XYZ file of C-alpha atoms in Angstrom:
635
model
C -0.025 0.328 -0.072
C 1.154 3.586 -0.942
C 2.357 5.269 2.367
C 0.604 8.884 1.181
C -2.924 7.098 1.563
C -5.453 6.985 4.622
C -6.668 3.666 6.013
C -9.337 3.950 3.757
C -7.481 4.343 0.781
C -7.598 8.054 0.059
C -4.601 10.430 -0.494
C -4.116 12.477 1.794
C -0.832 14.275 2.112
C 1.689 15.714 -0.454
C 4.506 13.736 1.161
C 3.935 10.217 2.390
C 5.960 9.669 5.966
C 7.905 7.039 3.995
C 8.864 9.550 1.647
C 9.442 12.074 4.699
C 11.411 9.561 6.850
C 13.684 8.917 3.413
C 14.035 12.045 2.741
C 15.946 12.769 5.794
C 13.152 14.128 8.068
C 12.788 17.433 6.981
C 9.172 19.129 7.677
C 7.514 20.634 4.424
C 8.073 24.343 4.815
C 10.777 24.094 7.288
C 13.774 24.573 4.679
C 13.065 27.388 2.380
C 15.002 27.581 -0.715
C 14.644 31.306 -2.487
C 12.528 30.760 -5.547
C 15.412 31.660 -8.587
C 18.068 30.597 -6.851
C 20.457 27.877 -7.717
C 20.782 24.845 -6.249
C 23.858 21.853 -7.300
C 22.352 19.018 -8.205
C 24.962 16.825 -7.436
C 24.719 14.955 -4.361
C 21.494 16.695 -3.201
C 19.292 15.077 -0.879
C 16.125 15.986 1.222
C 13.163 17.591 0.379
C 12.639 21.216 0.526
C 9.823 23.397 0.663
C 10.600 26.549 -2.010
C 9.167 30.189 -2.604
C 9.819 32.945 -4.664
C 9.604 36.840 -3.544
C 7.954 37.906 -6.755
C 4.666 38.885 -7.147
C 2.167 38.511 -10.371
C -0.907 38.732 -10.867
C -1.686 35.221 -10.328
C -0.304 35.654 -6.475
C 2.883 34.975 -4.849
C 4.506 31.848 -6.841
C 5.530 29.211 -4.154
C 6.399 25.802 -5.153
C 8.003 22.632 -3.220
C 11.025 20.904 -4.171
C 11.917 17.461 -3.915
C 15.246 15.322 -4.488
C 15.717 12.218 -6.183
C 18.443 10.274 -8.258
C 16.085 9.181 -11.192
C 12.601 10.865 -11.701
C 10.239 8.267 -12.681
C 7.208 9.859 -14.245
C 4.319 7.031 -14.515
C 4.102 4.076 -12.776
C 2.540 1.516 -15.503
C 4.558 -1.661 -17.047
C 7.139 -0.041 -18.548
C 8.124 2.162 -15.239
C 7.611 -0.976 -12.930
C 10.243 -2.413 -15.187
C 12.543 0.389 -15.223
C 11.903 1.108 -11.252
C 12.666 -2.440 -10.596
C 16.010 -2.595 -12.467
C 16.435 0.642 -10.644
C 16.330 -1.264 -7.508
C 18.421 -3.647 -8.268
C 21.093 -1.268 -8.876
C 20.287 0.732 -5.235
C 19.151 3.412 -6.917
C 17.007 6.051 -5.304
C 13.988 6.607 -6.831
C 10.697 8.784 -7.045
C 8.157 7.764 -8.639
C 5.059 10.433 -9.962
C 1.671 8.907 -10.902
C -1.159 11.581 -12.051
C -3.412 9.020 -11.101
C -3.895 6.818 -7.578
C -0.876 4.738 -7.405
C -2.325 1.092 -7.644
C -5.141 2.055 -9.600
C -3.804 4.199 -12.691
C -3.365 2.986 -16.190
C -3.272 -0.432 -17.768
C -1.288 -2.112 -14.609
C -3.724 -0.128 -12.501
C -6.518 -1.865 -14.049
C -5.479 -4.832 -13.103
C -7.909 -7.274 -15.043
C -7.337 -9.842 -17.300
C -3.763 -8.778 -18.543
C -2.276 -11.034 -21.002
C 1.029 -11.613 -20.704
C 3.280 -12.415 -23.865
C 7.058 -13.325 -24.604
C 9.510 -15.535 -26.271
C 10.029 -18.999 -25.485
C 13.422 -19.545 -24.218
C 16.299 -22.451 -25.278
C 16.562 -25.484 -23.046
C 19.350 -23.933 -21.220
C 17.609 -20.527 -20.819
C 19.056 -18.365 -23.490
C 17.141 -16.133 -25.627
C 16.550 -17.471 -29.271
C 17.626 -14.772 -32.246
C 15.081 -16.275 -34.382
C 12.077 -15.333 -32.215
C 13.408 -12.000 -31.352
C 14.114 -11.526 -35.594
C 10.824 -12.709 -36.330
C 9.443 -9.841 -34.036
C 6.828 -7.701 -36.489
C 8.004 -4.683 -34.875
C 11.268 -4.954 -36.871
C 9.484 -5.383 -40.021
C 7.884 -2.310 -39.599
C 10.437 -0.376 -41.710
C 12.824 2.802 -41.506
C 10.752 4.466 -39.211
C 11.368 1.832 -36.346
C 14.270 2.461 -34.325
C 15.778 -1.113 -34.345
C 19.177 -0.765 -33.014
C 17.260 0.571 -29.705
C 14.821 -2.552 -30.051
C 18.010 -5.112 -30.859
C 20.065 -3.473 -27.605
C 16.946 -4.302 -25.390
C 16.622 -7.679 -26.733
C 20.047 -8.680 -26.242
C 20.331 -7.327 -22.738
C 16.973 -8.120 -21.378
C 17.339 -9.500 -17.805
C 13.432 -10.610 -17.863
C 13.291 -13.146 -20.930
C 9.961 -14.458 -19.596
C 6.804 -12.671 -18.370
C 5.606 -15.748 -16.892
C 8.798 -15.443 -14.416
C 8.659 -11.539 -14.471
C 4.859 -11.112 -12.786
C 4.899 -14.290 -11.273
C 7.943 -13.714 -9.166
C 5.846 -10.955 -7.593
C 4.022 -14.293 -5.547
C 0.704 -12.780 -6.070
C -0.434 -14.159 -10.069
C -3.052 -16.767 -10.245
C -3.633 -17.369 -13.894
C -7.642 -18.490 -13.421
C -7.688 -20.550 -16.752
C -5.933 -24.033 -15.975
C -6.348 -27.470 -17.646
C -7.713 -30.256 -16.091
C -4.823 -31.402 -14.071
C -4.166 -27.874 -12.863
C -1.561 -26.799 -15.016
C -1.514 -23.291 -16.764
C -3.580 -22.946 -19.828
C -1.756 -21.247 -22.271
C -3.698 -19.239 -24.516
C -0.721 -19.330 -27.076
C 2.008 -22.008 -27.200
C 3.720 -22.008 -30.624
C 7.871 -22.241 -31.042
C 8.035 -18.473 -31.612
C 5.480 -16.797 -29.125
C 4.098 -18.037 -25.728
C 1.081 -15.854 -24.014
C -1.104 -16.649 -20.967
C -4.195 -14.690 -19.986
C -5.482 -13.479 -16.802
C -3.032 -11.558 -15.351
C -2.950 -9.216 -12.013
C -0.012 -6.819 -12.594
C -1.102 -4.609 -9.729
C 0.919 -6.541 -7.556
C 4.163 -5.699 -8.923
C 3.543 -2.171 -7.656
C 2.785 -3.584 -4.418
C 6.346 -4.794 -4.336
C 7.807 -1.935 -5.738
C 6.077 0.428 -2.913
C 8.007 -1.626 -0.174
C 10.966 -1.144 -0.936
C 13.066 1.847 1.124
C 14.566 3.082 -2.146
C 11.507 4.049 -3.611
C 9.203 7.151 -2.591
C 6.378 8.029 -4.487
C 3.787 11.016 -4.938
C 0.377 10.165 -6.364
C -2.307 12.446 -7.596
C 0.079 14.653 -9.118
C -0.112 15.967 -12.541
C 3.316 17.005 -14.411
C 3.021 20.005 -16.345
C 6.440 21.202 -17.454
C 10.018 19.644 -17.568
C 12.939 21.574 -15.559
C 15.618 22.459 -18.458
C 18.790 23.793 -17.480
C 21.534 24.565 -20.185
C 19.681 22.564 -22.395
C 19.558 19.341 -19.989
C 16.516 18.110 -18.129
C 17.213 18.106 -14.400
C 13.786 17.624 -13.160
C 10.085 18.326 -13.818
C 7.500 20.245 -12.046
C 3.432 19.723 -11.658
C 0.621 20.034 -9.493
C -0.228 18.181 -6.301
C -4.133 17.721 -7.716
C -5.879 17.598 -3.943
C -4.355 21.259 -2.816
C -3.139 22.666 -6.101
C 0.553 23.309 -4.775
C 3.300 23.233 -7.172
C 5.925 20.550 -6.455
C 9.625 20.897 -8.210
C 11.207 17.343 -8.773
C 14.988 18.054 -9.010
C 16.664 14.678 -10.460
C 20.155 13.711 -12.186
C 17.817 11.478 -14.779
C 13.960 11.879 -15.540
C 12.574 8.621 -17.510
C 9.029 9.415 -19.103
C 6.907 6.222 -19.098
C 3.859 7.118 -18.990
C 0.860 5.901 -21.616
C -0.288 6.429 -24.755
C -2.630 9.374 -24.775
C -5.551 8.138 -26.673
C -8.277 10.199 -25.342
C -8.491 12.923 -28.018
C -10.071 10.419 -30.217
C -13.604 10.821 -30.768
C -16.736 11.236 -28.958
C -19.688 8.909 -28.500
C -22.063 11.340 -25.940
C -20.498 9.968 -22.659
C -16.636 9.668 -23.051
C -14.189 9.500 -25.686
C -13.531 6.271 -28.174
C -11.263 4.542 -26.331
C -10.784 2.873 -23.453
C -7.481 4.890 -22.899
C -7.921 6.413 -19.012
C -8.849 10.062 -19.421
C -5.672 11.140 -17.553
C -3.441 10.431 -20.522
C -3.177 13.580 -22.226
C 0.523 13.947 -23.083
C 1.097 16.350 -20.263
C 5.045 15.460 -20.731
C 5.295 14.652 -24.165
C 3.764 18.338 -25.265
C 6.172 19.918 -22.747
C 8.692 18.218 -24.173
C 7.627 19.514 -27.338
C 7.695 22.561 -26.161
C 11.001 22.460 -25.093
C 12.263 22.083 -28.491
C 12.310 17.992 -28.672
C 10.743 16.154 -31.840
C 7.389 14.218 -31.268
C 6.947 11.243 -33.887
C 4.072 8.484 -34.706
C 1.737 10.585 -33.876
C -0.543 9.502 -36.677
C -0.425 6.553 -35.412
C -2.990 4.368 -33.100
C -3.510 1.135 -31.952
C -7.555 -0.152 -31.828
C -9.902 -3.324 -30.475
C -13.252 -3.814 -31.634
C -15.544 -3.212 -28.351
C -18.819 -3.197 -27.403
C -20.244 0.508 -27.997
C -23.673 -0.088 -26.080
C -25.074 0.433 -23.349
C -24.127 3.695 -23.703
C -22.726 4.006 -19.962
C -20.214 1.314 -20.657
C -19.487 1.777 -24.431
C -15.840 1.530 -24.969
C -15.182 0.128 -21.524
C -12.363 -2.924 -21.629
C -13.876 -3.754 -17.697
C -17.805 -4.228 -18.377
C -17.443 -4.187 -22.342
C -17.169 -7.130 -25.045
C -15.032 -7.078 -27.686
C -12.723 -8.874 -30.279
C -9.674 -8.408 -31.290
C -6.997 -10.470 -34.108
C -7.219 -12.836 -31.734
C -11.035 -13.683 -32.160
C -10.884 -13.186 -35.680
C -12.811 -16.197 -36.292
C -16.001 -14.501 -34.829
C -15.485 -11.242 -36.431
C -18.462 -10.640 -39.502
C -19.507 -7.846 -41.146
C -22.937 -6.262 -41.921
C -23.987 -9.033 -44.145
C -22.709 -11.626 -41.904
C -19.773 -12.222 -44.113
C -16.830 -13.943 -41.784
C -14.567 -11.731 -44.422
C -11.065 -12.286 -42.246
C -11.443 -16.372 -42.665
C -11.245 -15.794 -46.690
C -7.802 -14.555 -45.938
C -5.066 -16.738 -47.392
C -3.581 -19.201 -44.474
C -0.506 -16.727 -44.349
C -2.704 -13.421 -43.971
C -4.303 -15.023 -41.309
C -1.740 -16.139 -39.295
C 0.086 -12.055 -40.048
C -3.170 -10.546 -38.467
C -2.437 -12.218 -35.242
C 1.299 -10.722 -35.038
C 0.778 -7.694 -37.281
C -1.870 -5.213 -35.948
C -1.021 -2.346 -38.681
C -2.163 -5.270 -41.160
C -5.243 -6.207 -39.184
C -6.258 -2.206 -38.982
C -5.652 -2.236 -42.541
C -8.036 -4.888 -43.588
C -10.936 -4.221 -41.345
C -10.573 -0.486 -42.387
C -10.956 -1.154 -45.857
C -14.072 -3.405 -45.398
C -15.572 -0.931 -43.547
C -14.682 1.574 -45.953
C -15.974 -0.699 -48.670
C -19.163 -0.097 -47.341
C -20.122 -3.344 -45.167
C -19.604 -1.797 -41.997
C -22.387 -1.491 -39.377
C -24.422 1.610 -39.573
C -21.897 3.298 -36.428
C -18.687 2.308 -38.807
C -17.917 -0.707 -36.943
C -18.385 -4.684 -37.513
C -20.179 -7.630 -35.558
C -18.786 -10.221 -33.167
C -20.651 -13.648 -33.425
C -20.948 -15.440 -29.846
C -24.129 -17.109 -30.386
C -22.177 -20.580 -30.248
C -22.014 -20.931 -26.174
C -18.525 -22.988 -26.986
C -17.439 -19.547 -28.295
C -17.805 -18.005 -24.934
C -15.492 -20.061 -23.113
C -12.731 -19.697 -25.684
C -12.626 -16.075 -25.736
C -10.792 -13.485 -23.270
C -11.783 -14.176 -19.781
C -13.282 -10.520 -19.301
C -15.337 -10.623 -22.251
C -16.442 -14.229 -21.009
C -17.376 -12.874 -18.204
C -18.923 -9.592 -18.825
C -21.211 -11.621 -21.375
C -22.819 -13.334 -18.238
C -23.120 -10.139 -16.285
C -24.749 -8.504 -19.140
C -27.653 -10.892 -19.283
C -28.151 -11.005 -15.382
C -28.190 -7.094 -15.262
C -29.093 -5.611 -18.490
C -31.130 -8.530 -20.037
C -28.899 -8.683 -22.930
C -28.437 -12.215 -24.295
C -25.573 -12.282 -26.647
C -25.925 -15.691 -27.506
C -29.131 -14.451 -29.427
C -28.212 -11.804 -31.084
C -24.897 -10.372 -33.372
C -23.016 -7.909 -31.204
C -22.163 -4.598 -32.768
C -18.940 -3.127 -31.960
C -16.891 -0.088 -32.772
C -13.161 0.680 -32.937
C -11.302 2.373 -29.939
C -7.848 3.539 -29.615
C -6.326 1.787 -26.788
C -2.760 2.945 -27.512
C -1.382 6.180 -29.447
C 2.411 6.708 -30.647
C 2.759 10.553 -30.563
C 5.719 10.669 -28.131
C 9.567 11.973 -27.831
C 11.733 10.680 -30.871
C 14.514 8.676 -29.008
C 18.149 7.377 -30.226
C 19.432 4.257 -29.652
C 19.778 4.265 -26.129
C 16.412 5.764 -25.146
C 17.384 9.200 -25.052
C 15.078 12.174 -26.116
C 16.602 15.195 -27.985
C 16.460 16.939 -24.599
C 19.882 15.373 -22.782
C 18.847 13.581 -19.492
C 15.425 13.208 -20.625
C 14.942 9.073 -21.455
C 11.435 7.411 -23.270
C 10.215 4.213 -22.167
C 7.716 4.212 -25.120
C 9.773 6.922 -27.446
C 8.861 7.179 -31.094
C 10.088 4.769 -33.165
C 9.660 1.554 -30.403
C 6.338 0.766 -32.268
C 6.210 2.494 -35.670
C 2.773 2.239 -37.346
C 1.709 0.038 -34.464
C 0.354 2.894 -32.967
C 1.909 2.823 -29.355
C 3.825 -0.192 -27.260
C 2.299 -3.774 -25.735
C 3.062 -4.642 -22.768
C 5.647 -7.331 -23.643
C 7.537 -4.963 -25.487
C 6.909 -1.947 -22.604
C 8.485 -4.299 -19.947
C 11.676 -4.994 -22.231
C 11.903 -1.398 -23.063
C 11.431 -0.004 -19.430
C 14.476 -1.987 -17.946
C 16.696 -0.707 -20.704
C 15.769 2.582 -20.213
C 16.889 2.368 -16.657
C 20.075 0.950 -17.813
C 20.835 3.451 -20.899
C 19.825 6.110 -18.101
C 22.490 4.537 -15.620
C 25.011 4.558 -18.234
C 24.790 8.253 -19.255
C 25.111 9.288 -15.593
C 28.109 7.881 -15.315
C 29.571 10.776 -17.674
C 27.031 13.618 -17.541
C 27.932 16.480 -15.963
C 24.789 17.848 -14.246
C 24.829 21.628 -14.357
C 23.669 23.812 -11.517
C 19.951 23.556 -10.987
C 18.364 26.814 -11.505
C 14.786 26.832 -10.417
C 13.348 30.487 -12.064
C 11.469 28.195 -14.545
C 9.109 27.087 -11.575
C 8.530 30.804 -10.892
C 7.642 30.836 -14.911
C 5.146 27.905 -14.537
C 3.475 28.684 -11.528
C 2.184 32.052 -13.851
C 1.236 30.352 -16.904
C -1.018 27.588 -14.562
C -2.419 29.826 -12.296
C -3.237 32.248 -14.933
C -5.578 29.128 -16.543
C -7.322 29.149 -13.208
C -7.573 32.581 -12.538
C -8.330 33.875 -15.934
C -11.443 35.720 -16.927
C -12.974 37.090 -20.794
C -15.401 39.933 -21.428
C -17.558 37.518 -22.893
C -18.056 34.686 -20.255
C -15.825 32.307 -21.877
C -15.983 28.489 -22.437
C -15.944 26.043 -19.785
C -12.711 23.811 -20.659
C -15.031 20.546 -20.883
C -16.522 22.476 -24.148
C -13.209 22.762 -25.420
C -12.080 19.206 -24.433
C -15.518 18.087 -26.237
C -14.781 19.984 -29.438
C -11.130 18.867 -29.880
C -12.448 15.654 -29.147
C -15.304 15.534 -31.575
C -12.987 17.339 -34.403
C -11.022 14.195 -34.046
C -13.381 11.717 -34.891
C -11.849 10.734 -38.319
C -9.078 9.467 -35.911
C -10.023 5.718 -36.797
C -8.701 2.905 -38.496
C -10.655 4.661 -41.662
C -9.118 7.955 -42.551
C -10.951 10.030 -45.620
C -8.981 12.867 -46.710
C -12.203 15.078 -46.265
C -12.720 14.567 -42.805
C -9.178 14.985 -42.132
C -8.907 18.127 -43.590
C -12.136 19.199 -42.034
C -10.592 18.139 -38.497
C -7.624 20.116 -39.260
C -9.310 23.415 -39.758
C -11.412 22.676 -37.103
C -8.528 21.867 -34.641
C -6.625 25.111 -36.030
C -9.667 27.204 -34.880
C -10.021 25.737 -31.635
C -6.799 27.033 -30.833
C -6.972 30.364 -31.980
C -10.632 31.177 -30.954
C -11.396 28.934 -27.926
C -8.822 28.126 -25.933
C -7.727 31.815 -25.245
C -11.591 32.020 -23.802
C -11.323 29.332 -21.632
C -12.152 29.967 -18.550
C -12.680 28.066 -15.229
C -15.901 28.618 -13.064
C -14.052 27.120 -9.978
C -10.976 29.437 -8.836
C -10.278 27.259 -6.264
C -7.322 24.949 -5.261
C -8.443 22.157 -4.020
C -8.996 19.547 -6.473
C -10.058 21.599 -9.003
C -10.707 19.530 -11.974
C -11.501 22.657 -14.296
C -8.326 24.013 -13.894
C -6.822 20.342 -14.324
C -8.914 20.264 -18.078
C -7.894 23.390 -18.923
C -4.034 22.628 -18.198
C -4.575 19.488 -20.142
C -6.185 21.120 -23.184
C -3.584 22.896 -23.973
C -1.482 19.470 -24.485
C -4.369 18.003 -26.461
C -4.729 20.341 -28.888
C -1.125 19.689 -29.590
C -1.058 16.074 -29.672
C -4.498 16.431 -32.268
C -3.150 18.638 -34.383
C 0.020 16.588 -34.513
C -1.819 13.354 -35.614
C -4.451 14.891 -37.835
C -1.755 16.742 -40.004
C 0.561 13.950 -39.729
C -2.075 11.890 -41.412
C -2.813 14.270 -44.048
C 0.878 14.362 -44.553
C 1.359 10.402 -45.092
C -0.440 10.059 -48.271
C -0.530 6.279 -48.212
C -2.537 3.446 -45.974
C 0.443 2.469 -43.261
C -1.106 1.119 -39.956
C -4.751 2.574 -40.712
C -7.016 2.867 -44.105
C -7.255 5.746 -45.959
C -9.720 5.698 -49.221
C -8.154 8.312 -51.522
C -4.613 6.460 -50.428
C -5.146 2.764 -50.510
C -1.514 1.255 -50.631
C 1.180 1.267 -48.718
C 3.967 3.291 -50.017
C 7.711 2.406 -49.161
C 9.207 4.492 -51.908
C 7.911 7.384 -50.524
C 6.523 7.036 -46.801
C 9.087 4.319 -45.408
C 9.741 6.712 -42.849
C 8.697 8.372 -38.927
C 7.136 11.904 -39.431
C 8.288 13.846 -36.389
C 7.001 17.425 -35.552
C 9.018 20.005 -34.112
C 8.295 23.659 -32.722
C 10.058 25.631 -35.207
C 9.660 29.515 -34.770
C 6.554 29.020 -32.776
C 4.986 27.033 -35.516
C 4.666 23.146 -35.607
C 6.623 21.715 -38.634
C 6.881 18.061 -39.645
C 9.887 16.104 -41.035
C 10.745 12.550 -42.334
C 13.275 10.892 -39.603
C 14.594 7.648 -41.231
C 16.608 4.583 -38.808
C 19.169 2.149 -40.194
C 18.108 -1.263 -40.663
C 20.068 -3.447 -38.371
C 21.630 -6.385 -39.033
C 21.666 -9.899 -36.377
C 24.766 -11.537 -38.398
C 26.606 -10.390 -34.875
C 24.536 -12.598 -32.674
C 24.634 -15.941 -31.787
C 21.585 -18.419 -32.364
C 20.911 -18.797 -28.867
C 22.195 -15.792 -26.190
C 21.850 -14.795 -22.504
């Protein structure tokens, strides 16, 4: 249990008792640091409360300062893998989580996670052919193959079954008659077990004396000194306090930001958590880092009614490539079964290919009235075969809603569960900003549109090893906290803003962004993309300046939070739409006007960069990497 919670599990203080003791027992507010002063980073420890003596129209800027060796932003699969690696190296770690720790993101969902990994050789070594066959490496020159190869060859946790199972808290509910584990896939090249409960890894991490966790804290900007990332800052949501986290290295490990995708009366067209609004990715962009892969998303088919639970995984019923045998179009044709045997095998491992196949079917006029497809669960034996969550929910639907999927086809829509827009990284996972490392940096998944659990785990530990290597040679600059004053002013101007006409509430601006981006599904007609680009430009120019909070308070002000997030969402949405328009081909999604993949012109990443205040795009390519120097089996 996170120490910064009361007995009922509610977050109650900005710094946990455990964190207080780890920090050397400095009471908050007892050690003042003059705002705008400089503090040497090397050897820093402890916790300090800071304030500035300057005054602005938004009040006197105040902030609190916390020190750490390595700062992790996010607490999901990639972060927990990296944190585990840091603990093994005896490093002092700070984890900042925007949501409630142990209940945020995909790992906090803690329900029916599928663990996927490559089988090992008999002597426990990695098998080269399995890693080389990873579809990610076959996604062209827009993928950073060197980074992936580096992670593959140095991965200390080759079996997800062992990595997560060693927490001692996994049960894997589907078993064979003799009690042995029932694999969903057990081929020579890939293993998969479903029914994982990964949150217990967070339980184990939180017990370490090396780890301090601050949750319910939204990072709003990076702390950049002399061009080097030396920390981050953000708002502790329960109180509105600005917190500055200084660190020798920063690891960005937040999830994909899909919340900009469409709107369906009660929520966005995604099961992604609302907190994922690209806050840190866009902060890096504003500081000059390139952001790539924004045009790509990862998609599943999921139920769109009843409306209250539309696009929800935990309470919904869905299908993806693994359930392709049960997916049919509006005419009841099981079109995926008409593919060649080779292509049927390919859709299981190559999601961009799967997206393009179903996108073309819908664009050709075989989709449902809502632009989706159907899943056929009328055969009772099928319910026993599909994913545990879907199978359980079918029973709950029948008992609670009177909806019996055994009696009718179930309509599904396309939800974006991951998104690719994030800083471009080099072969050592470092962004264009020295000191800022990204677990799921652009170039890791390419047209896959976001990382997967198994790749996220692998890249997380490699990111930490890269950060440690960088710390051995890097010279940290003296830390200047002046940016904290600037950020305080920026944030509180949004909270206290007034406009003559009364303005727009943040949720209105949010929904306009989301509705503009309804075109960002697997079928993307040019006319819809052009309309979205025009509307987003209008929202940026006219709506954002008129955005006002009716709630001016500091205490858990969700309007203020949403107002801050909207500035990040508009950046990400414009990147996604305009990069799609620029890419005149079908790759990972289907464009009716450009139905084929064009490797001659578009075998590359598209990266956005802030240039003279304007979003500009450039093509980025990575070299193809040879595996000839790797043994057939390796440690």
